[in-house]
CSV table of N, CA and C in Angstrom, one decimal:
chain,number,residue,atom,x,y,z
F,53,UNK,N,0.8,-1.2,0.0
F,53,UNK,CA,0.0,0.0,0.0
F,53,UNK,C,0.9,1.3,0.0
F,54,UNK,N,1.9,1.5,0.5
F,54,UNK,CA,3.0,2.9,1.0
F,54,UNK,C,3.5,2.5,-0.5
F,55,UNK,N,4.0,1.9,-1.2
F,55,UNK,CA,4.3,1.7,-2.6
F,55,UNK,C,3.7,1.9,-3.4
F,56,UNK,N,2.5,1.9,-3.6
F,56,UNK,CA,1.9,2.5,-4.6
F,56,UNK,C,1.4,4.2,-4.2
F,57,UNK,N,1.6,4.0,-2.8
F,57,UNK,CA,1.2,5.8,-2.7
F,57,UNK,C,2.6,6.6,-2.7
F,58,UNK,N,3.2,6.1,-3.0
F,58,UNK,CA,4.7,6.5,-3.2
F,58,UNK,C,4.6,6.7,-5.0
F,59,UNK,N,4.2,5.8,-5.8
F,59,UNK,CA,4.0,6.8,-7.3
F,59,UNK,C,3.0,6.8,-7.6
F,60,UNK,N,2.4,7.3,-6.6
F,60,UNK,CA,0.9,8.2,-7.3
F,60,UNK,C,1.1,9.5,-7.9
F,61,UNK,N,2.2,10.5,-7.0
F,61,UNK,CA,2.9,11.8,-7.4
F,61,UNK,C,3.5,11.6,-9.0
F,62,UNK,N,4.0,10.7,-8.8
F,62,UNK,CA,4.9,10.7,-10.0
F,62,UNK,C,3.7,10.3,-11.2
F,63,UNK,N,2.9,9.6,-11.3
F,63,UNK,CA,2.1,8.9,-12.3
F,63,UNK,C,1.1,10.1,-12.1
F,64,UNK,N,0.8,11.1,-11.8
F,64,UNK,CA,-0.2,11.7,-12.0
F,64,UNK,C,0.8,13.2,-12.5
F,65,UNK,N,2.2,13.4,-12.4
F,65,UNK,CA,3.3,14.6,-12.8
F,65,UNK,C,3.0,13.5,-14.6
F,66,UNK,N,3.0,12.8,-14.7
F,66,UNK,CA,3.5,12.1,-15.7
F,66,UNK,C,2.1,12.4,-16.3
F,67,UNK,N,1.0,12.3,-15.9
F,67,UNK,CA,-0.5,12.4,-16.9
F,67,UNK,C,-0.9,13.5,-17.2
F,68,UNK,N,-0.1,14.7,-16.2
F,68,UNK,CA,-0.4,16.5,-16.0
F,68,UNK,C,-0.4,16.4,-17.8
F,69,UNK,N,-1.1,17.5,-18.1
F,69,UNK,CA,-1.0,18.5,-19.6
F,69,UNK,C,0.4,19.2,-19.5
F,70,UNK,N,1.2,18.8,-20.1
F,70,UNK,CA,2.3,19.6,-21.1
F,70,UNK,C,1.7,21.2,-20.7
F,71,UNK,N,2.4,22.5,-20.2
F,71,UNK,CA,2.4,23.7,-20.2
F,71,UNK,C,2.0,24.2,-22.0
F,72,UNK,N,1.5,25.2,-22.3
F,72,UNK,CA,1.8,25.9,-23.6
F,72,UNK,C,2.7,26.5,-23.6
F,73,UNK,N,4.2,26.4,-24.7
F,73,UNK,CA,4.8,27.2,-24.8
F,73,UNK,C,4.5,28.5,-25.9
F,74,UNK,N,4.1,29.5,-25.7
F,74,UNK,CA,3.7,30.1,-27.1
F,74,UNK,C,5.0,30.6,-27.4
F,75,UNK,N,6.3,30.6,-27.1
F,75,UNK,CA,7.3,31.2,-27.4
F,75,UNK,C,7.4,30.4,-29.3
F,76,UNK,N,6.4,29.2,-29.3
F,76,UNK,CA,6.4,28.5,-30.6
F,76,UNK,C,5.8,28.9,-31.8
F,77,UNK,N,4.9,30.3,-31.4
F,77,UNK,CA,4.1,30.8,-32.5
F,77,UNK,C,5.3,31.2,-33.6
F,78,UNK,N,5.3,30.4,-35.0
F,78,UNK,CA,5.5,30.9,-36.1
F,78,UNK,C,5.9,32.5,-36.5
F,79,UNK,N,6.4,33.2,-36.0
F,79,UNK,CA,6.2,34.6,-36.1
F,79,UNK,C,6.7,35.1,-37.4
F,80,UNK,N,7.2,34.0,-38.1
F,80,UNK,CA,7.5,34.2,-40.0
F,80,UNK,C,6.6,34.7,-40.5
F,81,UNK,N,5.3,33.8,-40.3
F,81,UNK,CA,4.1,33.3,-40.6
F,81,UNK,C,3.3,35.1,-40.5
F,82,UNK,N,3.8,35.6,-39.2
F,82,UNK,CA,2.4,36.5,-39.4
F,82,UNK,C,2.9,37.7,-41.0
F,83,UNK,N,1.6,38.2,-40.8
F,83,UNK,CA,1.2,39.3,-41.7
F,83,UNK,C,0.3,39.2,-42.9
F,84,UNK,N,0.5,39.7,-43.9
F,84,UNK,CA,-0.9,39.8,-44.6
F,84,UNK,C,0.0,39.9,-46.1
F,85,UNK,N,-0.5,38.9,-46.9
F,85,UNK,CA,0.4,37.8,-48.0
F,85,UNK,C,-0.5,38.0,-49.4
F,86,UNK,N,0.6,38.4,-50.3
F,86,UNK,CA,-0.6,38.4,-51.7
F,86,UNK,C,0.4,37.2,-52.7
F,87,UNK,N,0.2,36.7,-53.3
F,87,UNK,CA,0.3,35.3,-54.0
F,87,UNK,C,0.1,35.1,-55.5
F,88,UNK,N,0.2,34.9,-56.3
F,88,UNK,CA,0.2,34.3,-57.7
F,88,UNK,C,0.8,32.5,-57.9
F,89,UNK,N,-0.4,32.2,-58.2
F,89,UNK,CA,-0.2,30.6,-58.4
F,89,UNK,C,-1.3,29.8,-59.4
F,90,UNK,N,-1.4,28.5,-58.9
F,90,UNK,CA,-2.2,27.5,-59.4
F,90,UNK,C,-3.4,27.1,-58.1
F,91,UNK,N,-4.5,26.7,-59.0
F,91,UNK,CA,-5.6,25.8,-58.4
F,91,UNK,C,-6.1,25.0,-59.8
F,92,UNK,N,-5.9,23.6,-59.2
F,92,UNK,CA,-6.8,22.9,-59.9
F,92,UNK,C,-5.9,23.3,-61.4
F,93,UNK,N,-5.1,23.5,-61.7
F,93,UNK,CA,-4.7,24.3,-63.0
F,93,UNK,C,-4.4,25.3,-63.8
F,94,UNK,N,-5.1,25.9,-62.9
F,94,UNK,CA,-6.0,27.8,-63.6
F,94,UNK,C,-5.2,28.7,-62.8
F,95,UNK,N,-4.4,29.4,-63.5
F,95,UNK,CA,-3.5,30.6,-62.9
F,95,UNK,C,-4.5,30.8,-62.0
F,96,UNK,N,-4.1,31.7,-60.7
F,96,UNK,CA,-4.9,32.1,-59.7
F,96,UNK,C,-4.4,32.7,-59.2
F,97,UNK,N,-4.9,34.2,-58.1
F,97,UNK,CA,-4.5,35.0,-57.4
F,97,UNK,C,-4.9,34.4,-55.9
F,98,UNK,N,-3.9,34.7,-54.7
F,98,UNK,CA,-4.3,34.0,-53.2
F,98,UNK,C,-3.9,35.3,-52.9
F,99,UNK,N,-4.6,35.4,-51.6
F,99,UNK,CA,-4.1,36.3,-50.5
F,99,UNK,C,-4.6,35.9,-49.2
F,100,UNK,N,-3.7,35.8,-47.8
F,100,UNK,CA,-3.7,35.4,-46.9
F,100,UNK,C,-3.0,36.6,-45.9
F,101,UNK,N,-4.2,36.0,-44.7
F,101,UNK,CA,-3.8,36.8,-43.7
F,101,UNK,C,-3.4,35.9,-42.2
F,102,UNK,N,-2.5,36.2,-41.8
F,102,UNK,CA,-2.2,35.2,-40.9
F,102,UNK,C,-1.6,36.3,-39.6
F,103,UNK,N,-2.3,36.3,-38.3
F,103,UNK,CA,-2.5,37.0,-37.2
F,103,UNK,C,-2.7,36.2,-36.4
F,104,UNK,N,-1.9,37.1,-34.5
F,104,UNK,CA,-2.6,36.8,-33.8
F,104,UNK,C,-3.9,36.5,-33.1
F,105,UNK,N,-4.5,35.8,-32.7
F,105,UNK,CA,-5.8,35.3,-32.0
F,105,UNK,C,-5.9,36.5,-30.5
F,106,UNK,N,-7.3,37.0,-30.7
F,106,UNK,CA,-7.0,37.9,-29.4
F,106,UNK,C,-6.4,37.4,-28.7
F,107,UNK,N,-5.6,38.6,-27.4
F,107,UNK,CA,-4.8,37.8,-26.0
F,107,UNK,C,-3.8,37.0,-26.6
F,108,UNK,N,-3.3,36.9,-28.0
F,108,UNK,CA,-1.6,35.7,-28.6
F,108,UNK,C,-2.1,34.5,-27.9
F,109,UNK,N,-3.9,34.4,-28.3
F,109,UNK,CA,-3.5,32.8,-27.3
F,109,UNK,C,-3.4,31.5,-28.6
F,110,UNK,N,-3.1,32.5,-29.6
F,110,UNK,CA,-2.9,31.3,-31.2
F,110,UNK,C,-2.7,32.3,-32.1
F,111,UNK,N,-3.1,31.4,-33.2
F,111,UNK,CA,-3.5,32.1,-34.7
F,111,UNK,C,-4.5,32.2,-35.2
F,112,UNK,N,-4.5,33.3,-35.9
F,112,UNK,CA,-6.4,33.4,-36.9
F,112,UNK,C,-5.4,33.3,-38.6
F,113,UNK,N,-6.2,32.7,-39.3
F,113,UNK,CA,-6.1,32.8,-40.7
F,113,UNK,C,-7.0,32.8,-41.2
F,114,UNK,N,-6.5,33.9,-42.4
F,114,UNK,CA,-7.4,34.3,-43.5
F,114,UNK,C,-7.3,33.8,-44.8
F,115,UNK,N,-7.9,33.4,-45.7
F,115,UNK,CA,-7.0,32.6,-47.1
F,115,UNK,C,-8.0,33.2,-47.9
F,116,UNK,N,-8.0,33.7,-49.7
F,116,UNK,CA,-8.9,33.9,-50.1
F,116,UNK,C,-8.2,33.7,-52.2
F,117,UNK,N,-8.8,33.2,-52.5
F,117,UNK,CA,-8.3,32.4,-54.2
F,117,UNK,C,-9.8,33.2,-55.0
F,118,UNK,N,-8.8,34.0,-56.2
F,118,UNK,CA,-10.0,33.4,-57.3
F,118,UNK,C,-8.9,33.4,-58.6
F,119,UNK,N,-9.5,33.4,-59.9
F,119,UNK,CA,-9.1,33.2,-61.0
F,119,UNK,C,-8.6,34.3,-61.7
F,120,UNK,N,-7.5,34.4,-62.5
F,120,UNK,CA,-7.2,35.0,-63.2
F,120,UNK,C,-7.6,35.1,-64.7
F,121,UNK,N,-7.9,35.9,-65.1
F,121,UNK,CA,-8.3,36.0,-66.9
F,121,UNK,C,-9.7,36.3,-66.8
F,122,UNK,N,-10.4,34.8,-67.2
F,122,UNK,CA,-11.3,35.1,-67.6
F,122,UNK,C,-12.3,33.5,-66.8
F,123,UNK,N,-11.4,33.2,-66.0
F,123,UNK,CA,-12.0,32.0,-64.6
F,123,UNK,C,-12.9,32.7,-63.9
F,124,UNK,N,-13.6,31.7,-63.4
F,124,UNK,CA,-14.6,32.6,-62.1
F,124,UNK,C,-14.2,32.2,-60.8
F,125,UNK,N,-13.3,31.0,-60.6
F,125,UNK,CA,-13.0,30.5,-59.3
F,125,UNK,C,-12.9,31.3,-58.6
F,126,UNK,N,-13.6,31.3,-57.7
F,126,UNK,CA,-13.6,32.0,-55.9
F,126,UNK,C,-14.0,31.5,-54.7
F,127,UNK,N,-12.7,31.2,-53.3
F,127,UNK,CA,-13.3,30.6,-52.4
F,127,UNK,C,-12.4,30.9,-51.6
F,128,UNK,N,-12.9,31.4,-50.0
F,128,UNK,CA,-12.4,32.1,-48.8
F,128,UNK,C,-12.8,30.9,-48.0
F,129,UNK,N,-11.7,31.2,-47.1
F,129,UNK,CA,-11.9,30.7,-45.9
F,129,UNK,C,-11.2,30.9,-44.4
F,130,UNK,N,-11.6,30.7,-43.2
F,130,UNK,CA,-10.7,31.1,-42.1
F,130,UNK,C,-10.5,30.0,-41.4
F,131,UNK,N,-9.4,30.2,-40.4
F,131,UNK,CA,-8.9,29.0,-39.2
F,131,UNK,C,-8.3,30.0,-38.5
F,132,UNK,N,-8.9,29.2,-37.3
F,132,UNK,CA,-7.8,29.3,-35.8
F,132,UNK,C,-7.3,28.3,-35.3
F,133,UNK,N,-5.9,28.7,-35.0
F,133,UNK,CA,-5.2,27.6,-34.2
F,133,UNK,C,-4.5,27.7,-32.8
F,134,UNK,N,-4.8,26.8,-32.0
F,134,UNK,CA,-4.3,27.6,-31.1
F,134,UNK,C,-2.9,26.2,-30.3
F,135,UNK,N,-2.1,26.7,-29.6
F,135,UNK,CA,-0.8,25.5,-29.3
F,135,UNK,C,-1.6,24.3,-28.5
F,136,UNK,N,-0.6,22.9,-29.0
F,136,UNK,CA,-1.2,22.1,-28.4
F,136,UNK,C,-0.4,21.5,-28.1
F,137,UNK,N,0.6,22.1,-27.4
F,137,UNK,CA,2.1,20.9,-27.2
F,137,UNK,C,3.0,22.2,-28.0
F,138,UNK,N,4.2,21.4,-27.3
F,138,UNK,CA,5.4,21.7,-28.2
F,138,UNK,C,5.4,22.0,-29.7
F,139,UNK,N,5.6,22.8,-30.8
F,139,UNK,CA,5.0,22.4,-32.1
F,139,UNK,C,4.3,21.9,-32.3
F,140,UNK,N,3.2,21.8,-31.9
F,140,UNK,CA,1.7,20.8,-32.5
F,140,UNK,C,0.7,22.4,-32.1
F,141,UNK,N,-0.6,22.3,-33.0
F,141,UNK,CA,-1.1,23.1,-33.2
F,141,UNK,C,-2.6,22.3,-33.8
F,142,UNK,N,-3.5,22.7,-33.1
F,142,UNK,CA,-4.9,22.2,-33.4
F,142,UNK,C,-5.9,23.4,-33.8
F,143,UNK,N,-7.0,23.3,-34.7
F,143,UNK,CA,-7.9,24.5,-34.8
F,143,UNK,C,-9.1,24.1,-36.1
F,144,UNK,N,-9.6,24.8,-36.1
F,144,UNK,CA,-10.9,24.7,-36.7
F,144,UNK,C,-11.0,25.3,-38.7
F,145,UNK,N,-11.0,24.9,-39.7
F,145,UNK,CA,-11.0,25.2,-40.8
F,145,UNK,C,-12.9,25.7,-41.1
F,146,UNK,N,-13.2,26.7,-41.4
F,146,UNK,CA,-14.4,27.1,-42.1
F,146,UNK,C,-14.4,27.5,-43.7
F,147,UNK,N,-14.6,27.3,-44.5
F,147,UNK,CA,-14.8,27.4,-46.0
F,147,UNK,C,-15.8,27.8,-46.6
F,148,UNK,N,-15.9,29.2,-47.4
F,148,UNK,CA,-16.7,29.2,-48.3
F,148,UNK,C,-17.7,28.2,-48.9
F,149,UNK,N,-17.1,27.4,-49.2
F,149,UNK,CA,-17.8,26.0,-49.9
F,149,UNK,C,-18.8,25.3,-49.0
F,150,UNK,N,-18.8,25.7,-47.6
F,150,UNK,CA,-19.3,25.4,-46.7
F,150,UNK,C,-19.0,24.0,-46.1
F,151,UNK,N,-17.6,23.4,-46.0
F,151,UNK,CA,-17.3,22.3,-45.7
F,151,UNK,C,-16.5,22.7,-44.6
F,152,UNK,N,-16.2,22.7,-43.6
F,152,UNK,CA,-15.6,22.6,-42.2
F,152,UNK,C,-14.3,21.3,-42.3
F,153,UNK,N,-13.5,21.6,-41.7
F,153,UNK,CA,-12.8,20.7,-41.4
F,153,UNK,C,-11.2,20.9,-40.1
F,154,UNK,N,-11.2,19.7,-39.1
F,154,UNK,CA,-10.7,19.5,-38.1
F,154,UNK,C,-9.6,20.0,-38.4
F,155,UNK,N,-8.5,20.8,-37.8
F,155,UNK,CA,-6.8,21.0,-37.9
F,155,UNK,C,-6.2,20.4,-37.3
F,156,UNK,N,-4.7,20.4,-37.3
F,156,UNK,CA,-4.1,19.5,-36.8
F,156,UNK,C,-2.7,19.8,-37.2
F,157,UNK,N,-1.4,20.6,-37.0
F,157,UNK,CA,-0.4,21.3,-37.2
F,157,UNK,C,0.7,21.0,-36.3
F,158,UNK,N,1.5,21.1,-37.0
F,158,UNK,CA,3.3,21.1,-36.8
F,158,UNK,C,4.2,21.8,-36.9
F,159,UNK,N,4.9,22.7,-36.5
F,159,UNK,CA,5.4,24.1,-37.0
F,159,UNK,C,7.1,23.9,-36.8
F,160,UNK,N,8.4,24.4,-37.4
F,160,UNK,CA,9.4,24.6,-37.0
F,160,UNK,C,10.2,25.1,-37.5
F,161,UNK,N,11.5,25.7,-37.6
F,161,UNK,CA,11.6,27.1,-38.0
F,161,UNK,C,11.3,28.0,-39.1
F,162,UNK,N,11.1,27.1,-40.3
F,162,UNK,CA,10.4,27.9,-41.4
F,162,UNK,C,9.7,26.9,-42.0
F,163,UNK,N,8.7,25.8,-41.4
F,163,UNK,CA,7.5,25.8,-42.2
F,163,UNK,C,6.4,25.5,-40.6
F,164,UNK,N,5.1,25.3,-41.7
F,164,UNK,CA,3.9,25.2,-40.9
F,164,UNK,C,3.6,24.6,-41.7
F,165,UNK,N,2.8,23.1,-41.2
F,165,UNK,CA,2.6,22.1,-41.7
F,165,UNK,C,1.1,21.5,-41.4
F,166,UNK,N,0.0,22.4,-42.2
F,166,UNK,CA,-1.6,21.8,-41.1
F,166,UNK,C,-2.3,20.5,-42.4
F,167,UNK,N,-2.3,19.3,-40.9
F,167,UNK,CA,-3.3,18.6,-41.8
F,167,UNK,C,-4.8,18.8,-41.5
F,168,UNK,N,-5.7,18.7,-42.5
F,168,UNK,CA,-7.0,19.3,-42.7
F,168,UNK,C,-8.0,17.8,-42.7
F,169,UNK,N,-9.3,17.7,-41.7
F,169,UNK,CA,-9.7,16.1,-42.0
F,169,UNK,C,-11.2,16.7,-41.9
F,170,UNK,N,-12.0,16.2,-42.6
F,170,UNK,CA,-13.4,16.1,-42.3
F,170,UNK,C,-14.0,14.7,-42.9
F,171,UNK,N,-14.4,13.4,-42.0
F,171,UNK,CA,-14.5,12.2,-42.2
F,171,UNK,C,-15.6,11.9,-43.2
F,172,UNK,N,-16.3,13.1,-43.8
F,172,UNK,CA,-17.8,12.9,-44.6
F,172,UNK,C,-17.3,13.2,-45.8
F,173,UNK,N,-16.4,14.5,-45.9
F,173,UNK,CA,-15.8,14.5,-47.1
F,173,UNK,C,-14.7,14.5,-47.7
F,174,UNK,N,-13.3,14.9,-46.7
F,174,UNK,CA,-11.6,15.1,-47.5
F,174,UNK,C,-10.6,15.3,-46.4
F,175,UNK,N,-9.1,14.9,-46.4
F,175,UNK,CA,-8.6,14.8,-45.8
F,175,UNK,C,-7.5,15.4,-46.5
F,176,UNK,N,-6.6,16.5,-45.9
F,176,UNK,CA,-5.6,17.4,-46.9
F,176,UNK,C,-4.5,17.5,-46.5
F,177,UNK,N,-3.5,18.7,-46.6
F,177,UNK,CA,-2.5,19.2,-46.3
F,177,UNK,C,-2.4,20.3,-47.1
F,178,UNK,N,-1.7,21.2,-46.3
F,178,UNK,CA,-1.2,22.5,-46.4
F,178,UNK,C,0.3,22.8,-46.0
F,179,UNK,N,0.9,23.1,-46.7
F,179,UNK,CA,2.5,23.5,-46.7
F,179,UNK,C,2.7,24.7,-46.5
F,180,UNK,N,3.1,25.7,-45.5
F,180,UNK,CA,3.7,26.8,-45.7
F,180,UNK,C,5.0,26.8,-45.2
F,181,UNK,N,5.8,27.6,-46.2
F,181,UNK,CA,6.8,27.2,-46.4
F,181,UNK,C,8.0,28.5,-46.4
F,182,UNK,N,8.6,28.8,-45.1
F,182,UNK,CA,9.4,30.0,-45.4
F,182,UNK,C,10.4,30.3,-46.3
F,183,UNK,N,10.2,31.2,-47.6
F,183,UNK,CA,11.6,31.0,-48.7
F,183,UNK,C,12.4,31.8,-48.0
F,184,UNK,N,12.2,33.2,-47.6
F,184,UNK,CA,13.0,34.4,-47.4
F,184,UNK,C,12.0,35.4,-46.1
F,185,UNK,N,12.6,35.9,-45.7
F,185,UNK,CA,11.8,36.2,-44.8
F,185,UNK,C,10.5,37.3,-45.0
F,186,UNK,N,10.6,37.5,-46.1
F,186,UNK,CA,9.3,37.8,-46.8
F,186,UNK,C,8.4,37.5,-48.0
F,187,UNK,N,9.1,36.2,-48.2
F,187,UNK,CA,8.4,35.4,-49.1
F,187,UNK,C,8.0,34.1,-48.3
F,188,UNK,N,7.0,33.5,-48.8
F,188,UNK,CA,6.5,32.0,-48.6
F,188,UNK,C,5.9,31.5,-50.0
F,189,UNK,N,6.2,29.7,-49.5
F,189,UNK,CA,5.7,29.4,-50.8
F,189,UNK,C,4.8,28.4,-50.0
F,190,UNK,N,3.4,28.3,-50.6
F,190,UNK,CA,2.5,27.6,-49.9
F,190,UNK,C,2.2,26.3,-50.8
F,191,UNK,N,1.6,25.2,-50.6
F,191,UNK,CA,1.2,24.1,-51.2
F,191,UNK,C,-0.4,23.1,-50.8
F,192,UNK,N,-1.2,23.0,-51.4
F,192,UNK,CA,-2.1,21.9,-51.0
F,192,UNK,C,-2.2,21.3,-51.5
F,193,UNK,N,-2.6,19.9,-50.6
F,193,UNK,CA,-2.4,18.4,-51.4
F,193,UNK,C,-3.5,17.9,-50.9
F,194,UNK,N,-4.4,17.1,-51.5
F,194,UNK,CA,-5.6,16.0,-51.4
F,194,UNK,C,-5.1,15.0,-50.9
F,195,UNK,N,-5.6,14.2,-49.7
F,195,UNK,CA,-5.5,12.5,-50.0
F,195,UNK,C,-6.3,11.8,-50.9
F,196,UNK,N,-5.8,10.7,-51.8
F,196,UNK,CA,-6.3,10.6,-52.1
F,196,UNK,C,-6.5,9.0,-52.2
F,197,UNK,N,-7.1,7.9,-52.6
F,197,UNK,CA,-7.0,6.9,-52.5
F,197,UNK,C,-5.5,5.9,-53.2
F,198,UNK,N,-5.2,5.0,-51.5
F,198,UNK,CA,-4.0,4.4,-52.1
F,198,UNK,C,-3.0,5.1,-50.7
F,199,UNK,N,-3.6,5.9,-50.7
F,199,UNK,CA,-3.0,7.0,-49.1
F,199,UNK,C,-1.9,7.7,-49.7
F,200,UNK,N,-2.0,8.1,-50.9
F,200,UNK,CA,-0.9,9.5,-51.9
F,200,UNK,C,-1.7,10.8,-51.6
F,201,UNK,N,-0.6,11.8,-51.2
F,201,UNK,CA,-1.3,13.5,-51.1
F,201,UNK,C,-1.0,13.8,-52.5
F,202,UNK,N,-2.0,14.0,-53.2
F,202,UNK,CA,-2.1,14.6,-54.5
F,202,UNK,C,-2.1,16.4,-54.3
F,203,UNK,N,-1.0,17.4,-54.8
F,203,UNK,CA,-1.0,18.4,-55.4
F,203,UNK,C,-2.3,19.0,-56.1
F,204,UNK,N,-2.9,19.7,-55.7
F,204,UNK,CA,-4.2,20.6,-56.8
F,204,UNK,C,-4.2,21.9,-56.0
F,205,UNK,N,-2.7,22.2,-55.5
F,205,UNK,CA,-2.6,24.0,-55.6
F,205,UNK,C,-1.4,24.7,-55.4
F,206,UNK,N,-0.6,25.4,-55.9
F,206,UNK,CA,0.4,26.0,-55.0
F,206,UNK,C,0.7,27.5,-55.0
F,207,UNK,N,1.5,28.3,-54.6
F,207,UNK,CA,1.0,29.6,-54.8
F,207,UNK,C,2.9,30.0,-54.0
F,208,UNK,N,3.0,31.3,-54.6
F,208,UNK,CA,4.4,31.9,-54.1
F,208,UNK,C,3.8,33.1,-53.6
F,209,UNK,N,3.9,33.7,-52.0
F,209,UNK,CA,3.7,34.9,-51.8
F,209,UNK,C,4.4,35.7,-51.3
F,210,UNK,N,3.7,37.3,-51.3
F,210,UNK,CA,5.1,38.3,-50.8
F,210,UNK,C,4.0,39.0,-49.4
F,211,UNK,N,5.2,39.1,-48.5
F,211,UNK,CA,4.6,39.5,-47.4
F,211,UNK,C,4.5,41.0,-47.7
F,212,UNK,N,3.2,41.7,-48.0
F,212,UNK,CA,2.3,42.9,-47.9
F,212,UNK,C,2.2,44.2,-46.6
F,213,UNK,N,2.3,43.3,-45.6
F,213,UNK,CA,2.4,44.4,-44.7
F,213,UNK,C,2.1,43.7,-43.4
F,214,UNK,N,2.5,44.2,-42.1
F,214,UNK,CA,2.4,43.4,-40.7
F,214,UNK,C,1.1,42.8,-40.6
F,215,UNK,N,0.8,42.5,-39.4
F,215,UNK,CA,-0.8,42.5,-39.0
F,215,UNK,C,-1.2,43.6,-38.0
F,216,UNK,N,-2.6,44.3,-38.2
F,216,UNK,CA,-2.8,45.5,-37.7
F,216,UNK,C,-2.6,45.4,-36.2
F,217,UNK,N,-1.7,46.4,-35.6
F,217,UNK,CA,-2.0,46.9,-34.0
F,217,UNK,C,-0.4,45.3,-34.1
F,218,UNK,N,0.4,44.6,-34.6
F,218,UNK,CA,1.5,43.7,-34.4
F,218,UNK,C,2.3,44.3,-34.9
F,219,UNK,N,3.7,44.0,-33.8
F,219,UNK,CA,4.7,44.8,-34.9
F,219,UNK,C,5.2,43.8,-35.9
F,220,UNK,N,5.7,44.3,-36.7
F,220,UNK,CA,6.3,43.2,-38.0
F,220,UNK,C,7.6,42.2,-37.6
F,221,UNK,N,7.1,41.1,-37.9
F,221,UNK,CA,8.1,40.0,-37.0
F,221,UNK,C,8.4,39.3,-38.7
F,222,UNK,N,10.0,40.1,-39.0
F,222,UNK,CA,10.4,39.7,-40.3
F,222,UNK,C,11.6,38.4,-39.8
F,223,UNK,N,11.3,37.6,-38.9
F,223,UNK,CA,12.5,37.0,-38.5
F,223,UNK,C,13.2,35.8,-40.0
């Protein structure tokens, strides 16, 4: 009995939650991003906004695609993420298209890595990717059957200007 109450301290130090470190927020990542790329094929314009979450207790993103020429493609969408561990990052995806889907993120010093799941309809990935400290190059990929991430987007952006009331974190 004195032996098992002897690692109960320890087995319950051991089950505690991990502290948040936010010293892990991406700070490449913030500001407000204009893009020239591909969707699906079709030259396309992206612009993204990526900020703190009131109180820095995460991230908010902003994403928004349409077509160049003479396309009509257009589709917005936002996420928050907030720390879930060490480099891990969880948060909510909302889409124009009106399909929602679970996040799920890994960050380290120049990329951010979110996988995207919604079990009724698609399971994805998002690449952002620090080239220069004011450039990024982003990527999405489908799963698709066979368990291959298939490519249907990429985009190169230039960072536009800080995030309002943030100072500019060009690290």
């Amino acid at each position: 009995m004195i032996s098992s109450l002897l690692w109960l301290p320890l087995m319950l130090a051991v089950e505690a939650p991990t502290p948040v470190d936010n010293r892990a927020t991406p700070d490449w990542l913030l500001g407000d991003w204009s893009g020239k790329g591909s969707l699906f094929g079709q030259p396309a314009r992206m612009s993204l906004s990526v900020c703190p979450l009131a109180g820095n207790r995460g991230l908010t993103l902003d994403y928004q695609v349409s077509g160049e020429g003479s396309s009509t493609m257009r589709f917005a969408g936002h996420a928050d993420y907030v720390p879930d561990g060490e480099n891990h990052w969880r948060g909510r995806w909302k889409g124009s298209n009106g399909v929602d889907h679970d996040l799920t993120a890994l960050t380290s010093n120049d990329s951010f890595v979110a996988t995207w799941h919604n079990a009724a309809v698609e399971t994805g990935r998002t690449r952002y990717q620090r080239i220069a400290p004011d450039q990024l190059k982003v990527t999405d990929y489908v799963l698709r059957d066979g368990g291959r991430f298939e490519e249907f987007a990429s985009a190169d952006y230039d960072r536009k200007a800080a995030c309002q009331g943030s100072p500019d974190n060009d690290q």
